[in-house]
Coordinates of C-alpha atoms and ligand atoms in Angstrom, one line a residue:
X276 CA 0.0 0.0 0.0
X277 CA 1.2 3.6 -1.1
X278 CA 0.8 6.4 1.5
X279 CA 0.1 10.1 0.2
X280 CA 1.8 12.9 2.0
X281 CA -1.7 13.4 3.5
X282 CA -2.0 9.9 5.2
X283 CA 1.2 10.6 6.8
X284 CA 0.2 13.7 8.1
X285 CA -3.2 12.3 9.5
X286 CA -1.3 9.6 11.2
X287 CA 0.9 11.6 12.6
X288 CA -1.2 14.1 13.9
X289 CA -3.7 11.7 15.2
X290 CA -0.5 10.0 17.0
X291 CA -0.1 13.2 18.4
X292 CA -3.5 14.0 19.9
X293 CA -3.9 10.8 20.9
X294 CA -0.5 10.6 23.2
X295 CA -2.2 11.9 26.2
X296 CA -1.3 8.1 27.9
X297 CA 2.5 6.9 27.2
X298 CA 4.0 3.7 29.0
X299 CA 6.8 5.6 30.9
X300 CA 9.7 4.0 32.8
X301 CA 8.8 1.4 35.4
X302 CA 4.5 1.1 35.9
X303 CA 3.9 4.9 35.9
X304 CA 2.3 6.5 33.1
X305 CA 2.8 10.3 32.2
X306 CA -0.3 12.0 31.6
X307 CA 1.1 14.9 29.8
X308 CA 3.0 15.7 27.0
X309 CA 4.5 18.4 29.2
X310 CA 5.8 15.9 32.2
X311 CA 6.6 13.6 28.9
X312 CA 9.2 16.5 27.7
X313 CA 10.1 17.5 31.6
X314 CA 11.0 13.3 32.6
X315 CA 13.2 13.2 29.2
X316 CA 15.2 16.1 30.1
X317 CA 15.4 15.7 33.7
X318 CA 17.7 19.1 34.4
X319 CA 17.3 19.4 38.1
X320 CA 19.0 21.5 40.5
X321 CA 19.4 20.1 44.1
X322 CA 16.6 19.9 46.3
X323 CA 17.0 22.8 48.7
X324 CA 18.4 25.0 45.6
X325 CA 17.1 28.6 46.4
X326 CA 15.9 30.4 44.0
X327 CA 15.6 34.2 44.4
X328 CA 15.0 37.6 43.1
X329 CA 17.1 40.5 43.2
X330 CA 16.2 44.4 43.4
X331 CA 18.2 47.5 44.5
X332 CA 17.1 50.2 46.8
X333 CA 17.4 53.2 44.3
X334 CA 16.1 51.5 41.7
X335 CA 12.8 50.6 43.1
X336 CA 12.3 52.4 46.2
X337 CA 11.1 55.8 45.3
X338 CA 10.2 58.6 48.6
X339 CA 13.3 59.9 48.0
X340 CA 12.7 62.7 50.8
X341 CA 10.6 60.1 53.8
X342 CA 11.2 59.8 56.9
X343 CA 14.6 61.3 56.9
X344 CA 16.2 60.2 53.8
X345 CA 19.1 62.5 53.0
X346 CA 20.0 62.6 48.9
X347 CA 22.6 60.1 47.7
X348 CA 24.9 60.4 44.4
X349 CA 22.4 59.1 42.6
X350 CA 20.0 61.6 43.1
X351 CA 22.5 64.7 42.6
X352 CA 23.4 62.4 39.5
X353 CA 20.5 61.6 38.0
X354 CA 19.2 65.2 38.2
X355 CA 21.6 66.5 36.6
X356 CA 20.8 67.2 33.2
X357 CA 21.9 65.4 30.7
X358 CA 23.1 62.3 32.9
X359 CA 20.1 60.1 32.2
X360 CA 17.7 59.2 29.5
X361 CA 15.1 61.2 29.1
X362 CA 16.3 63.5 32.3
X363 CA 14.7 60.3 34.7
X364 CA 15.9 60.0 38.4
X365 CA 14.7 58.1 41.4
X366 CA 12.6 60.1 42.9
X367 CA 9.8 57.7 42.5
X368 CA 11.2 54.8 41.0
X369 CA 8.9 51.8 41.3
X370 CA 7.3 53.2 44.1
X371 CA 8.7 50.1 46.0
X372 CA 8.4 51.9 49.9
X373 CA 4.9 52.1 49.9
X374 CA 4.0 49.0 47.4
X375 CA 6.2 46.5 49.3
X376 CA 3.6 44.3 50.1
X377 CA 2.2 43.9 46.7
X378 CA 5.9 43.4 45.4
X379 CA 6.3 40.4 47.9
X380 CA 2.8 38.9 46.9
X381 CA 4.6 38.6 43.5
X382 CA 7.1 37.1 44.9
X383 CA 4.9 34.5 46.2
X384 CA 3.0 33.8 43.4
X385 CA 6.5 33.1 41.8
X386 CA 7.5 31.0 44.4
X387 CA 10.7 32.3 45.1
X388 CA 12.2 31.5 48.5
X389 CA 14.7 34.3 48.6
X390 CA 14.9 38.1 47.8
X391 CA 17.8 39.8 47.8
X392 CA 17.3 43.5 48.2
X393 CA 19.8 46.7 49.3
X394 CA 19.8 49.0 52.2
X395 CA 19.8 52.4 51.4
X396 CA 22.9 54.2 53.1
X397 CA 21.2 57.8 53.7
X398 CA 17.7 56.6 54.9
X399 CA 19.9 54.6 57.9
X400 CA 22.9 57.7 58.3
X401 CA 21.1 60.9 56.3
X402 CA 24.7 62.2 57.7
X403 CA 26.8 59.1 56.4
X404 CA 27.8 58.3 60.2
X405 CA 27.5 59.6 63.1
X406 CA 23.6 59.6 64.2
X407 CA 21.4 57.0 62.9
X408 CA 17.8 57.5 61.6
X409 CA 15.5 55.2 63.3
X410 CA 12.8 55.9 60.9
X411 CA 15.1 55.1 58.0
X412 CA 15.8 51.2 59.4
X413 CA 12.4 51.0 60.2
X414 CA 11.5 50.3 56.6
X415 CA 14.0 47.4 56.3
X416 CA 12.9 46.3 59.3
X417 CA 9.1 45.9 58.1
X418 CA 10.3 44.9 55.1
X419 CA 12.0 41.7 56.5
X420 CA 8.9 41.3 58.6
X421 CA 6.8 41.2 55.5
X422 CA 9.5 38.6 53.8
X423 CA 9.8 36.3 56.4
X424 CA 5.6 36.2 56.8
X425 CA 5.7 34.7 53.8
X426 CA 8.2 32.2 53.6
X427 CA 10.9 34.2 51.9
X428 CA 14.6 34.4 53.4
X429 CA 15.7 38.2 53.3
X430 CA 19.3 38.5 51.7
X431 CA 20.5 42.4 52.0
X432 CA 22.9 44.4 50.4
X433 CA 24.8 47.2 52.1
X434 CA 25.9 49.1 49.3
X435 CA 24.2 49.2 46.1
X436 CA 25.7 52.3 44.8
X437 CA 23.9 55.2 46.5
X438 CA 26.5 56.6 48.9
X439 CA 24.9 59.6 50.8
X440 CA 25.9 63.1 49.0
X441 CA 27.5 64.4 52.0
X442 CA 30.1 61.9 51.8
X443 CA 30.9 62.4 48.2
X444 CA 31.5 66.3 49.2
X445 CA 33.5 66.0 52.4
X446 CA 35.7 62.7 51.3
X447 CA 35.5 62.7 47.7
X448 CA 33.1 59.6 47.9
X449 CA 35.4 56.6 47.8
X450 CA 38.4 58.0 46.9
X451 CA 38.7 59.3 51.0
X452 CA 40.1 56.4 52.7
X453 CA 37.3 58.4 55.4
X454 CA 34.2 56.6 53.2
X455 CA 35.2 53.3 53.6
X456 CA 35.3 53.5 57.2
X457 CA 32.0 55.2 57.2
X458 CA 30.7 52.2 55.1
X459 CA 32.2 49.6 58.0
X460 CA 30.1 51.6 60.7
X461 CA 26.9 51.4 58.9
X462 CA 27.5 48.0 57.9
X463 CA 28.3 46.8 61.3
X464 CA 24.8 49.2 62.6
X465 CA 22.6 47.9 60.1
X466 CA 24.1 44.3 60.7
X467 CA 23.3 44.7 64.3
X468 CA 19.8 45.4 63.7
X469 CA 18.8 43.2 61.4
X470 CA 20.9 40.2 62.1
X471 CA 18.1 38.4 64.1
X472 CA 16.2 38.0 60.9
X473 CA 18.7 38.9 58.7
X474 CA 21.2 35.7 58.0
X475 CA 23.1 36.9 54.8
X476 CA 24.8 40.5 53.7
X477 CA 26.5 41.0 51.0
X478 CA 29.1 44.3 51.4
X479 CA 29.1 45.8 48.0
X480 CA 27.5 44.8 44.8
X481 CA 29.6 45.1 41.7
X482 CA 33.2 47.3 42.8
X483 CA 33.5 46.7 39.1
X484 CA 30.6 48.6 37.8
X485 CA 30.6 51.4 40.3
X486 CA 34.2 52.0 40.4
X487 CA 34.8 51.8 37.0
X488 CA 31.7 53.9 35.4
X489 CA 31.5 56.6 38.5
X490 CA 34.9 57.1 38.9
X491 CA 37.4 56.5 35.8
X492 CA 34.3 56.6 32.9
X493 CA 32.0 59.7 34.5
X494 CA 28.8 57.7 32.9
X495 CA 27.7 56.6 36.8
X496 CA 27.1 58.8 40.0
X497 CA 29.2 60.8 41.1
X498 CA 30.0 61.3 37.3
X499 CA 33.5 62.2 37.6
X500 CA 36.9 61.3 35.4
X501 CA 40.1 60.5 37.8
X502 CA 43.7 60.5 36.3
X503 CA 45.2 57.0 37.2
X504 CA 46.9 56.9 40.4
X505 CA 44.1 58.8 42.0
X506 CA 41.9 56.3 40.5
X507 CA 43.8 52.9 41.1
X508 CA 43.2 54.6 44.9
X509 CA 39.9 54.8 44.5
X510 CA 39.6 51.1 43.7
X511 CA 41.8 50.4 47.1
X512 CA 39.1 52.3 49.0
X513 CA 36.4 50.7 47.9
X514 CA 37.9 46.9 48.5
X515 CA 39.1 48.5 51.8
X516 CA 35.6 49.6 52.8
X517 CA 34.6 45.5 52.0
X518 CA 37.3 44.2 54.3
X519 CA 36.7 46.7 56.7
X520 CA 32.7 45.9 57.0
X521 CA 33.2 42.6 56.8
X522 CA 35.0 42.6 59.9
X523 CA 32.4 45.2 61.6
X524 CA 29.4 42.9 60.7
X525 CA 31.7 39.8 63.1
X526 CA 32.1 42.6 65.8
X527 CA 28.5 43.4 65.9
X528 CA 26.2 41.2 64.2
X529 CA 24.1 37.6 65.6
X530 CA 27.0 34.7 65.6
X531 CA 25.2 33.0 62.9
X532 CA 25.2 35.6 60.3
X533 CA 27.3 35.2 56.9
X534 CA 28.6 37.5 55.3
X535 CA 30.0 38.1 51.3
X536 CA 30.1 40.2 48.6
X537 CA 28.2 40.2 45.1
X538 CA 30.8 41.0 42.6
X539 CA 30.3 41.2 38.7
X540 CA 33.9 40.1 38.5
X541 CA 34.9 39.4 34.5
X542 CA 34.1 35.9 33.0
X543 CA 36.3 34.7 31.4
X544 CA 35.3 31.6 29.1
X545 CA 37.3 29.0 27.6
X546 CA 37.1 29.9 23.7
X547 CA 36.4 26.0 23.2
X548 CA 36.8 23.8 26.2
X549 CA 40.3 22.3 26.1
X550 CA 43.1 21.8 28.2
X551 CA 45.3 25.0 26.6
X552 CA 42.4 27.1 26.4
X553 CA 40.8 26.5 30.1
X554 CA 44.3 27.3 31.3
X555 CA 44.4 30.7 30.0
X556 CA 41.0 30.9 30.7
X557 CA 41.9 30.3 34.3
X558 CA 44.5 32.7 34.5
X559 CA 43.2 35.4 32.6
X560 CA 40.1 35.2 35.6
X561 CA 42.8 35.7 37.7
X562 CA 44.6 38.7 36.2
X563 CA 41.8 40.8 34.8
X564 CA 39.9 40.9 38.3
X565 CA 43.0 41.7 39.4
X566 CA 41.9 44.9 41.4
X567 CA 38.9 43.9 43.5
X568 CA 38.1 40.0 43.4
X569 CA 41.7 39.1 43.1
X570 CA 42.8 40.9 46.2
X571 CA 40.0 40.4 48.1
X572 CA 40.7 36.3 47.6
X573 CA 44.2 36.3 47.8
X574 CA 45.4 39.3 49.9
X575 CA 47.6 40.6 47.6
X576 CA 47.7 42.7 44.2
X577 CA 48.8 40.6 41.5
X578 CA 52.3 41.3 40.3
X579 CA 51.0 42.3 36.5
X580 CA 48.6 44.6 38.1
X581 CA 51.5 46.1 40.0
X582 CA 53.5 46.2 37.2
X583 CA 51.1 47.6 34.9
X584 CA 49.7 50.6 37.1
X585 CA 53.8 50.9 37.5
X586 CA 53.7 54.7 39.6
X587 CA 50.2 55.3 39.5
X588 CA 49.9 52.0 41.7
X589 CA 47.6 52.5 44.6
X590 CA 49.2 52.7 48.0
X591 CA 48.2 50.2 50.5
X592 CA 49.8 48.6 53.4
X593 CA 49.8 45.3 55.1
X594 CA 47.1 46.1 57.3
X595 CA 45.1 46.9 54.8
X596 CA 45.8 44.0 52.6
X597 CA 44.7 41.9 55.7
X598 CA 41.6 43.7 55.8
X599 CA 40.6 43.3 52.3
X600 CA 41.0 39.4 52.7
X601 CA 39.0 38.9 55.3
X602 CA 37.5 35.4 55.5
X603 CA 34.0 35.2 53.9
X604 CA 31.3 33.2 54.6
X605 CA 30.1 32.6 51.0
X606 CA 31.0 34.6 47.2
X607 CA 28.1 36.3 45.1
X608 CA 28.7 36.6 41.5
X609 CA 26.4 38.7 39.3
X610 CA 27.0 37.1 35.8
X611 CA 25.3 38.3 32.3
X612 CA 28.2 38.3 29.9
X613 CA 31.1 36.4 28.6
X614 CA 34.4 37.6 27.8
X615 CA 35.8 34.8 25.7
X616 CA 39.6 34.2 26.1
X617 CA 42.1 32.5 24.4
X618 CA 45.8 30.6 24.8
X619 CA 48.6 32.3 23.1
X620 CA 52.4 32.7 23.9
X621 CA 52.6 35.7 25.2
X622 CA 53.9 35.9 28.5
X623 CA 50.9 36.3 30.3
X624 CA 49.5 33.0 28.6
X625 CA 46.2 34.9 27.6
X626 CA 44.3 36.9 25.0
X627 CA 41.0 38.1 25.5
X628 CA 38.9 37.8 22.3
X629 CA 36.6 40.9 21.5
X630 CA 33.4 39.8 20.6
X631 CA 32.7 40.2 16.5
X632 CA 30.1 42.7 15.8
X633 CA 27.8 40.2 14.7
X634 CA 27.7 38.5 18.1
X635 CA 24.1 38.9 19.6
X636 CA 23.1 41.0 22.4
X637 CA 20.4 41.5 24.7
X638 CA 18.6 45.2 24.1
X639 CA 21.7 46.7 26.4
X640 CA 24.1 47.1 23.9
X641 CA 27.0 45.5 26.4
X642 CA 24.8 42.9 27.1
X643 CA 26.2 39.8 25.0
X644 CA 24.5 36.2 25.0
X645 CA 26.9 33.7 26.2
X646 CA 25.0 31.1 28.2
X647 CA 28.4 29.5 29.3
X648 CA 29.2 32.1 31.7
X649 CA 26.8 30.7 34.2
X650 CA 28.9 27.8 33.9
X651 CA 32.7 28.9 33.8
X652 CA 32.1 31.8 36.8
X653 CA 31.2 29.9 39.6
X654 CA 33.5 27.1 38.1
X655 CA 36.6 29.4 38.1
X656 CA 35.8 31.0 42.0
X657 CA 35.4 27.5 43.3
X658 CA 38.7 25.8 41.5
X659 CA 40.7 28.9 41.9
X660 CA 40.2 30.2 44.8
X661 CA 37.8 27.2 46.7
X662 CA 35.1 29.0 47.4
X663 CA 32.6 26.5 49.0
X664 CA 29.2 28.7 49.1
X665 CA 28.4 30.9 46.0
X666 CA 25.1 32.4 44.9
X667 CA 24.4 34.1 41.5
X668 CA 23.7 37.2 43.2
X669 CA 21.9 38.7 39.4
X670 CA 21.4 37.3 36.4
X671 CA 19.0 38.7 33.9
X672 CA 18.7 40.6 30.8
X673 CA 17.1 43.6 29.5
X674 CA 14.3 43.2 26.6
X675 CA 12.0 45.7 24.8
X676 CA 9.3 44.4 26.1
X677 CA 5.9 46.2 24.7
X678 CA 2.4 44.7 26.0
X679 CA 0.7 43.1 23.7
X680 CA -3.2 43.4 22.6
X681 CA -3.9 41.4 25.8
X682 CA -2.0 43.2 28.3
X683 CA 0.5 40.7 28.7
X684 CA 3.9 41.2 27.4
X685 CA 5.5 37.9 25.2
X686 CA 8.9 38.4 25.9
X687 CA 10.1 35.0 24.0
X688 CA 14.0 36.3 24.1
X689 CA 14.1 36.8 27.8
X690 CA 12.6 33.3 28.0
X691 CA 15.3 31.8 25.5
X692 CA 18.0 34.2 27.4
X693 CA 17.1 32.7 30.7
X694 CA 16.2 29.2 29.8
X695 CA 19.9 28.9 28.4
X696 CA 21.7 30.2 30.8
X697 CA 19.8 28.0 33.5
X698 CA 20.9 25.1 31.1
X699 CA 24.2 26.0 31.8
X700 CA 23.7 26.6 35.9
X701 CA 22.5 23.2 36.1
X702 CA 25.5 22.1 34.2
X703 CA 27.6 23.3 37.0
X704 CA 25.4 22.1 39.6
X705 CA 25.4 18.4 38.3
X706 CA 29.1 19.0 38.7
X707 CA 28.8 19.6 42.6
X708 CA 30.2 23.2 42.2
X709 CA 28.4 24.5 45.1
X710 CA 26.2 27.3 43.5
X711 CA 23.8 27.6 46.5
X712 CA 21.2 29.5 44.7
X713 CA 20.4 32.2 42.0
X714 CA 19.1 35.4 42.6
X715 CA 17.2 36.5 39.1
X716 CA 17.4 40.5 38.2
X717 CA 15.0 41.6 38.6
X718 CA 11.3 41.4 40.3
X719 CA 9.8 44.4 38.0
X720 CA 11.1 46.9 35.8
X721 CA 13.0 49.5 37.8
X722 CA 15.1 52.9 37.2
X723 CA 18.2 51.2 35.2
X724 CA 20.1 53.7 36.1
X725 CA 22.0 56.2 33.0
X726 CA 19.5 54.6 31.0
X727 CA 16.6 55.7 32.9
X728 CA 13.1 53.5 32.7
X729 CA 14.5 52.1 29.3
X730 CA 16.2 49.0 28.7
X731 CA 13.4 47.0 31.1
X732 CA 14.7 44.1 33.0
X733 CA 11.8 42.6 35.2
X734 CA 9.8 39.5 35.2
X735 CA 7.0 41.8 35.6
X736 CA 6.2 44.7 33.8
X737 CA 5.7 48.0 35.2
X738 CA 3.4 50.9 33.8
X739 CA 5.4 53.8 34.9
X740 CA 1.8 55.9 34.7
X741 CA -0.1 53.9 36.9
X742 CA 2.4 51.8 39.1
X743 CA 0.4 48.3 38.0
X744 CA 2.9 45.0 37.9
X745 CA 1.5 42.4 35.2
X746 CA 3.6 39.7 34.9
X747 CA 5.5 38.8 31.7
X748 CA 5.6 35.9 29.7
X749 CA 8.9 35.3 31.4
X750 CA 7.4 35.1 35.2
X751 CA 5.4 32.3 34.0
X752 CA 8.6 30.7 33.0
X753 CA 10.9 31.4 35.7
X754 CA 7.8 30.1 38.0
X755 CA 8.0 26.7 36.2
X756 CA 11.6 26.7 36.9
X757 CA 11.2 26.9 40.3
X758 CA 8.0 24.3 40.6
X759 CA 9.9 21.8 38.8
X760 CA 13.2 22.7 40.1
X761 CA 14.7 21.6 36.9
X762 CA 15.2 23.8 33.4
X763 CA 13.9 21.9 30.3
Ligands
PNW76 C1 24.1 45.5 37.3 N1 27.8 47.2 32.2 O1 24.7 46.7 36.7 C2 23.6 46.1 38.6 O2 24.0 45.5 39.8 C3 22.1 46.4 38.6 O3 21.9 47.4 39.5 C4 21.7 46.6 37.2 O4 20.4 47.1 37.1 C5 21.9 45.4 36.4 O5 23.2 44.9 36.5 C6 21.5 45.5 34.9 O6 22.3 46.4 34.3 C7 25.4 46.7 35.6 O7 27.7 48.3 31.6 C8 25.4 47.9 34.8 O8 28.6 46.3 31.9 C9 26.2 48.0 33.7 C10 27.0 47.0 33.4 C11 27.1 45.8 34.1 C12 26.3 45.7 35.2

């Protein structure tokens, strides 16, 4: 008997609607075609994996001027003209202060058994030390209330880039040696307080964003260009200010509290995964994070770094050094992009490959697909340096998001973004690199900072006219994620 193309088609597709029953392994049957495609590619994470979501105080907090707030950079920066798209600032942000209890019902409805969030510096010291402003903790301290009603562990930062104003005018922000020992008090304050409910801080998110962009680029707060010595200073300060807080959270926090950092320390991936190129690969992680991560794992400066800043080195002593290195309880990585690196004979063993302008990127123009980062990071801060507790403090990506005749918006390449990467967490995971959990940026659309309320990065969408969160097709992903505990 002849079949037509037509008889092939009917059988299949009557094979198709009729596979709501298939034998599976053992006696159990799988009633789904969804379970069906979820059993064959069984990519689970552990079982007490926690998943998370990340936010930052200025970028979702709003009341800029409650309860004794004092301005910050950002606010200076942002209302500066031309420093932002479109002239936006803070000021109201997501509204996040007075909506926190609607943000955490998202939560919920995700599932998400952490949130990372980030203390705002000038609500807790409106003076940057000195006198503390009980109204200004009280926030956090309803906030973690809220959190821990529901079932979600609070994870806080201390310093997510708003440093009050007043110490960016009597210190010069972090380059005075002064700031970072303001930052230690506050830490050590805010750890006090909270540390009952409070069991994870992280110091200071991303040295190499902040640093870099505020103090050597001008494109961040406080929006100023140093010459090189007074910048490689700058740096020291701001790893300084890490050590020094890390101690002060010891001194005056609950015995059980840990304490890290969340670092978006350079990637560096293996151009293709053999021996030669994993060894650069390896080494080049070590030399091009040099200056923050480097340091603050080894207690030391690398001798190319030294060599290479030559007289505009920063000046340091032993003391400090010791600082800087102080123990931590656990490393946070924020990870969106690869820097690909290759072996060569030079006599740093390394090249970094720039990416060809055909390579694809998110709708942030720096914001280049390379799933295997989520790999090869926490891979290279275990083997190098034996970390034994890492979280991806953020991973994320930034889409153009419009709503679509139904309200919702189908954001298909954040899905493909995140279900890639995930593919590539679980890799490491299966490995028993001990990624302890992974903090998504971020819970809604939020002020991304130079570029304003542009480049949107949430699982849910926000309408900036009314405030209303409507989650994105990507929520109802990242919510499957966590259900199954496995990425498919
Ligand atoms: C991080 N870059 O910032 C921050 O921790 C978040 O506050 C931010 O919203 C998120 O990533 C998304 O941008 C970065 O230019 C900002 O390479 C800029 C860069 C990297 C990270």
């Amino acid at each position: 008997m002849k079949f037509s193309r037509r008889d092939f088609a009917k059988i299949v597709g009557s094979a198709a609607l009729g596979a709501t029953a298939i034998p599976a392994f053992g006696a159990e049957q799988i009633n789904t075609e969804a379970a069906l495609v979820q059993q064959n590619n069984a990519r689970k994470f552990p079982s007490d994996f926690m998943w998370g979501s990340a936010t930052a105080s200025y970028q979702v907090e709003g009341a800029f001027n409650e309860d004794g707030r004092s301005p910050s950079i950002w606010d200076t920066f942002s209302k500066t003209p031309g420093k932002t798209v479109n002239g936006a600032t803070g000021d109201v942000a997501t509204d996040h202060y007075h909506r926190f209890k609607e943000d955490i019902a998202l939560m919920k409805n995700l599932g998400v058994k952490t949130y990372r969030f980030s203390i705002s510096w000038s609500r807790v010291f409106p003076n940057g030390s000195g006198a503390p402003n009980p109204k200004g903790l009280d926030f956090y301290n309803k906030l973690v209330d809220e959190l821990l009603k529901n079932g979600i562990q609070p994870f806080a930062t201390l310093y997510h880039w708003d440093l009050p104003q007043i110490l960016q005018d009597k210190y010069g922000g972090w380059e005075g040696r002064e700031t970072a020992e303001a930052f230690a008090n506050y830490a050590g304050y805010a750890a006090e307080k909270l540390s009952d409910r409070v069991k994870h801080f992280f110091t200071i998110n991303e040295f190499g964003a902040f640093v870099e962009l505020g103090y050597r680029i001008g494109i961040h707060a406080p929006g100023i260009k140093l010459p090189p010595a007074r910048f490689n200073q700058t740096r020291h300060h701001a790893v300084l200010g890490h050590g020094l807080a890390v101690q002060a959270i010891r001194a005056k926090a609950k015995k059980d509290t840990r304490v890290g950092l969340a670092e978006n320390m350079t990637i560096c991936v293996p151009v293709i995964e053999t021996d030669e190129h994993i060894k650069a690969a390896t080494e080049a992680t070590r030399q091009v994070n040099a200056q923050y991560m480097t340091v603050i794992q080894e207690g030391k400066y690398t001798d190319l770094y030294l060599e290479t800043t030559g007289k505009d080195a920063p000046k340091f002593t032993d003391a400090d050094l010791k600082a800087i290195s102080s123990p931590l309880d656990f490393v946070g990585i924020n990870i969106y992009t690869p820097q690909y690196v290759r072996a060569d004979g030079s006599k740093q063993g390394f090249a970094v490959v720039p990416h060809p302008a055909s390579f694809p990127h998110m709708i942030s123009p720096w914001l280049f697909v390379g799933p295997e980062a989520l790999y090869w990071g926490p891979r290279h801060v275990n083997k190098i340096w034996g970390a034994k507790e890492i979280y991806i403090t953020e991973n994320g990506c930034s889409s153009s998001d419009v709503p679509a005749a139904d309200g919702k918006v189908y954001d298909t390449d954040r899905v493909m973004y995140l279900r890639n990467y995930l593919t590539q967490l679980q890799r490491a995971t299966s490995e028993n690199i001990p990624v302890k959990g992974y903090f998504l940026w971020s819970l809604t659309d939020n002020f991304e900072w130079a570029d304003g309320y542009t480049n949107r990065f949430g699982l849910h969408y926000v309408d900036y006219q009314t405030q209303k969160r409507t989650p994105k097709l990507s929520a109802d992903f990242y919510k499957q994620v966590i259900a199954t505990n496995a990425v498919a």
